[in-house]
Amino acid sequence: MTRKEFCSHMDHSCLGWICSRETVDRFCDEALEYGFATVCVNPDQVAYCVSRLGGRVGVSCVVGFPQGFHSTAIKIAEGLEAIDNGATDLDVVTNLSWLRDGRDDLIRAEYEAFVKAVRAKKPDTVIKIIMYAPYGPADCLTEDETRRVAGMIVASGADYIKFCCDPKIIKALVGDSIKMKFSGSYTLDIVMDALKTGCSRIGEESVPGWLQECGDDYWDK
């Protein structure tokens, strides 16, 4: 994989608890320098990032972030406002309390309403639905919950399923029925494995440092 190809999969994630204008500027500059797919920001930063990037890099906006507890109406309003402000991608968080309570009917209805509203507003908006479930020693979801929510995301009509568990687990569940976005990585090797597994977007903030450390010889020419 060339460095350019690698960078084209990156959503450069500027989602800290405090995102100063200086920080946002740095993320935008890095995205332009390396050719990342998008800069991913909170709703209040969308309009500024759009003006800063000038269409040269996309802008992802998180919706219902980080816990997914917003009402469906608020998530839809948040997503539509982000589109009005120029967002190209929306990353919307699943309500995991509903999942734990077995209220799959509510989850399906929320997915359907959100996707329908966004498609009506701007059909080419990239919709990513976030499972947001670590898988391993600090499990957030059981295997059954992981399977159920993955199936609902596939059926929702969204473009991507987004997760931070082992990509092989999700690939086994969804196959080629939906695109995959991986987040929560710690090393370049983990990200490369995720790409090899079939993930076409990566949410990460550490890529510029990795690129500087690994050097040009790491990449295909």
Coordinates of C-alpha atoms in Angstrom, one line a residue:
M1 CA 0.0 0.0 0.0
T2 CA 1.3 3.5 -0.8
R3 CA 1.3 6.2 1.7
K4 CA -1.3 8.1 -0.4
E5 CA -3.6 5.1 -0.5
F6 CA -3.3 4.7 3.3
C7 CA -4.0 8.3 4.0
S8 CA -7.1 8.3 1.8
H9 CA -8.8 5.9 4.3
M10 CA -8.2 8.2 7.3
D11 CA -10.9 10.2 9.2
H12 CA -8.6 12.4 11.3
S13 CA -10.4 12.5 14.6
C14 CA -10.4 15.8 16.5
L15 CA -12.8 14.8 19.3
G16 CA -11.1 15.6 22.6
W17 CA -13.1 17.0 25.5
I18 CA -11.6 20.4 24.7
C19 CA -10.9 21.2 21.0
S20 CA -9.4 24.7 20.8
R21 CA -9.3 26.6 17.6
E22 CA -5.5 26.0 17.5
T23 CA -6.1 22.2 17.7
V24 CA -8.7 22.3 15.0
D25 CA -6.4 24.3 12.8
R26 CA -3.6 21.7 13.3
F27 CA -5.9 18.8 12.4
C28 CA -7.1 20.6 9.3
D29 CA -3.5 21.4 8.2
E30 CA -2.5 17.8 8.7
A31 CA -5.5 16.5 6.7
L32 CA -4.5 18.8 3.8
E33 CA -0.9 17.9 4.0
Y34 CA -1.4 14.1 4.0
G35 CA -4.6 13.8 2.0
F36 CA -6.9 12.3 4.6
A37 CA -10.5 11.4 3.7
T38 CA -12.0 13.7 6.3
V39 CA -11.4 15.6 9.5
C40 CA -13.9 14.3 12.1
V41 CA -15.2 16.9 14.6
N42 CA -17.9 17.8 17.0
P43 CA -20.9 19.7 15.7
D44 CA -19.7 23.1 16.9
Q45 CA -16.6 22.9 14.7
V46 CA -18.2 21.7 11.4
A47 CA -18.8 25.1 9.7
Y48 CA -15.3 26.3 10.6
C49 CA -13.6 23.1 9.3
V50 CA -15.6 23.4 6.1
S51 CA -14.5 26.9 5.5
R52 CA -10.9 26.0 6.5
L53 CA -10.7 23.0 4.2
G54 CA -12.4 24.5 1.2
G55 CA -13.7 21.2 -0.2
R56 CA -10.2 19.7 -0.5
V57 CA -10.9 17.3 2.4
G58 CA -14.3 16.1 3.7
V59 CA -15.7 16.9 7.1
S60 CA -17.2 14.2 9.3
C61 CA -19.5 15.2 12.2
V62 CA -20.3 13.0 15.2
V63 CA -24.0 12.8 16.2
G64 CA -25.3 11.8 19.6
F65 CA -21.6 11.6 20.7
P66 CA -20.3 10.0 22.8
Q67 CA -23.0 8.0 24.6
G68 CA -25.8 7.9 22.1
F69 CA -28.4 8.9 24.7
H70 CA -29.9 11.8 22.7
S71 CA -33.5 11.4 21.6
T72 CA -34.1 10.4 18.0
A73 CA -35.4 13.8 17.2
I74 CA -32.3 15.5 18.6
K75 CA -30.0 13.2 16.7
I76 CA -31.8 13.9 13.4
A77 CA -31.7 17.7 14.1
E78 CA -28.0 17.5 14.9
G79 CA -27.3 15.6 11.8
L80 CA -29.3 17.9 9.5
E81 CA -27.7 21.0 11.0
A82 CA -24.3 19.4 10.4
I83 CA -25.3 18.9 6.7
D84 CA -26.4 22.5 6.5
N85 CA -23.0 23.5 7.9
G86 CA -21.3 21.5 5.2
A87 CA -20.6 18.1 6.7
T88 CA -20.0 15.3 4.2
D89 CA -20.1 12.5 6.7
L90 CA -22.2 11.8 9.8
D91 CA -21.1 9.3 12.5
V92 CA -24.1 8.6 14.7
V93 CA -23.9 6.7 18.0
T94 CA -26.2 3.8 18.9
N95 CA -28.1 3.9 22.2
L96 CA -26.5 1.0 23.9
S97 CA -29.0 1.1 26.9
W98 CA -31.7 0.2 24.4
L99 CA -29.6 -2.6 23.2
R100 CA -28.9 -3.9 26.7
D101 CA -32.6 -3.7 27.5
G102 CA -33.5 -5.7 24.4
R103 CA -35.4 -2.7 22.8
D104 CA -34.2 -3.6 19.3
D105 CA -37.5 -2.1 18.0
L106 CA -36.4 1.3 19.2
I107 CA -33.0 1.0 17.7
R108 CA -34.3 -0.1 14.4
A109 CA -36.8 2.7 14.3
E110 CA -34.1 5.3 15.2
Y111 CA -31.8 4.0 12.5
E112 CA -34.6 4.1 9.9
A113 CA -35.7 7.6 10.9
F114 CA -32.2 9.0 10.9
V115 CA -31.2 7.5 7.5
K116 CA -34.5 8.5 5.9
A117 CA -34.1 12.1 7.1
V118 CA -30.5 12.4 6.0
R119 CA -31.2 10.8 2.6
A120 CA -34.1 13.2 2.0
K121 CA -31.8 16.2 2.9
K122 CA -28.7 15.3 1.1
P123 CA -28.6 11.8 -0.5
D124 CA -24.8 11.6 -0.9
T125 CA -24.1 12.2 2.8
V126 CA -22.0 9.3 4.1
I127 CA -23.7 7.7 7.1
K128 CA -21.7 5.7 9.6
I129 CA -23.5 4.1 12.5
I130 CA -21.3 3.6 15.6
M131 CA -21.6 0.4 17.6
Y132 CA -19.0 1.9 20.1
A133 CA -18.4 -1.5 21.8
P134 CA -15.0 -2.6 23.0
Y135 CA -14.6 -6.4 22.7
G136 CA -12.3 -8.3 24.9
P137 CA -11.2 -7.9 28.6
A138 CA -13.4 -4.8 29.0
D139 CA -16.5 -6.0 27.1
C140 CA -19.2 -3.5 26.6
L141 CA -21.4 -5.8 24.5
T142 CA -22.0 -9.5 24.7
E143 CA -21.5 -11.6 21.6
D144 CA -25.3 -11.7 21.2
E145 CA -25.6 -7.9 21.4
T146 CA -22.7 -7.5 18.9
R147 CA -24.5 -9.8 16.5
R148 CA -27.9 -8.1 16.9
V149 CA -26.6 -4.6 16.5
A150 CA -24.5 -5.5 13.6
G151 CA -27.5 -7.0 11.8
M152 CA -29.6 -3.9 12.5
I153 CA -26.9 -1.5 11.2
V154 CA -26.6 -3.6 8.0
A155 CA -30.4 -3.4 7.6
S156 CA -30.6 0.3 8.3
G157 CA -29.3 1.5 4.9
A158 CA -26.3 3.3 6.4
D159 CA -23.0 3.3 4.4
Y160 CA -20.8 2.1 7.2
I161 CA -20.7 0.1 10.5
K162 CA -18.2 1.7 12.8
F163 CA -16.7 -0.1 15.7
C164 CA -13.6 -0.4 17.9
C165 CA -13.5 -4.2 18.4
D166 CA -11.6 -6.8 16.4
P167 CA -12.4 -6.2 12.7
K168 CA -12.4 -9.9 12.1
I169 CA -15.4 -10.3 14.4
I170 CA -17.4 -7.7 12.5
K171 CA -16.3 -8.9 9.1
A172 CA -17.6 -12.4 10.0
L173 CA -20.9 -10.9 10.9
V174 CA -21.4 -8.5 8.0
G175 CA -19.4 -9.9 5.1
D176 CA -19.5 -7.5 2.2
S177 CA -23.0 -6.2 3.0
I178 CA -21.8 -2.9 4.4
K179 CA -18.5 -0.9 4.5
M180 CA -16.5 -1.0 7.8
K181 CA -14.9 1.8 9.8
F182 CA -12.5 0.9 12.6
S183 CA -11.5 3.2 15.5
G184 CA -9.8 2.9 18.8
S185 CA -6.5 1.6 17.5
Y186 CA -3.2 2.1 19.2
T187 CA -0.5 1.3 16.6
L188 CA 0.1 1.6 12.9
D189 CA 0.3 -2.2 12.7
I190 CA -3.3 -2.6 14.1
V191 CA -4.6 -0.1 11.6
M192 CA -2.8 -1.9 8.7
D193 CA -4.4 -5.2 9.9
A194 CA -7.8 -3.5 9.9
L195 CA -7.3 -2.3 6.4
K196 CA -6.3 -5.8 5.3
T197 CA -9.5 -7.2 6.9
G198 CA -11.6 -4.9 4.8
C199 CA -12.0 -1.7 6.7
S200 CA -12.1 1.2 4.3
R201 CA -12.2 4.0 6.9
I202 CA -10.2 4.4 10.0
G203 CA -11.0 6.9 12.8
E204 CA -7.7 7.9 14.4
E205 CA -5.8 11.0 15.6
S206 CA -2.3 9.6 15.7
V207 CA -1.6 9.1 12.0
P208 CA 0.7 12.1 11.4
G209 CA 3.0 10.9 14.1
W210 CA 3.1 7.4 12.7
L211 CA 3.8 8.7 9.2
Q212 CA 6.8 10.7 10.5
E213 CA 8.1 7.8 12.5
C214 CA 7.9 5.0 9.9
G215 CA 9.5 7.0 7.0
D216 CA 9.2 6.6 3.2
D217 CA 10.7 3.2 3.0
Y218 CA 7.7 1.6 4.9
W219 CA 5.4 2.2 1.9
D220 CA 5.0 0.8 -1.5
K221 CA 6.2 3.1 -4.3

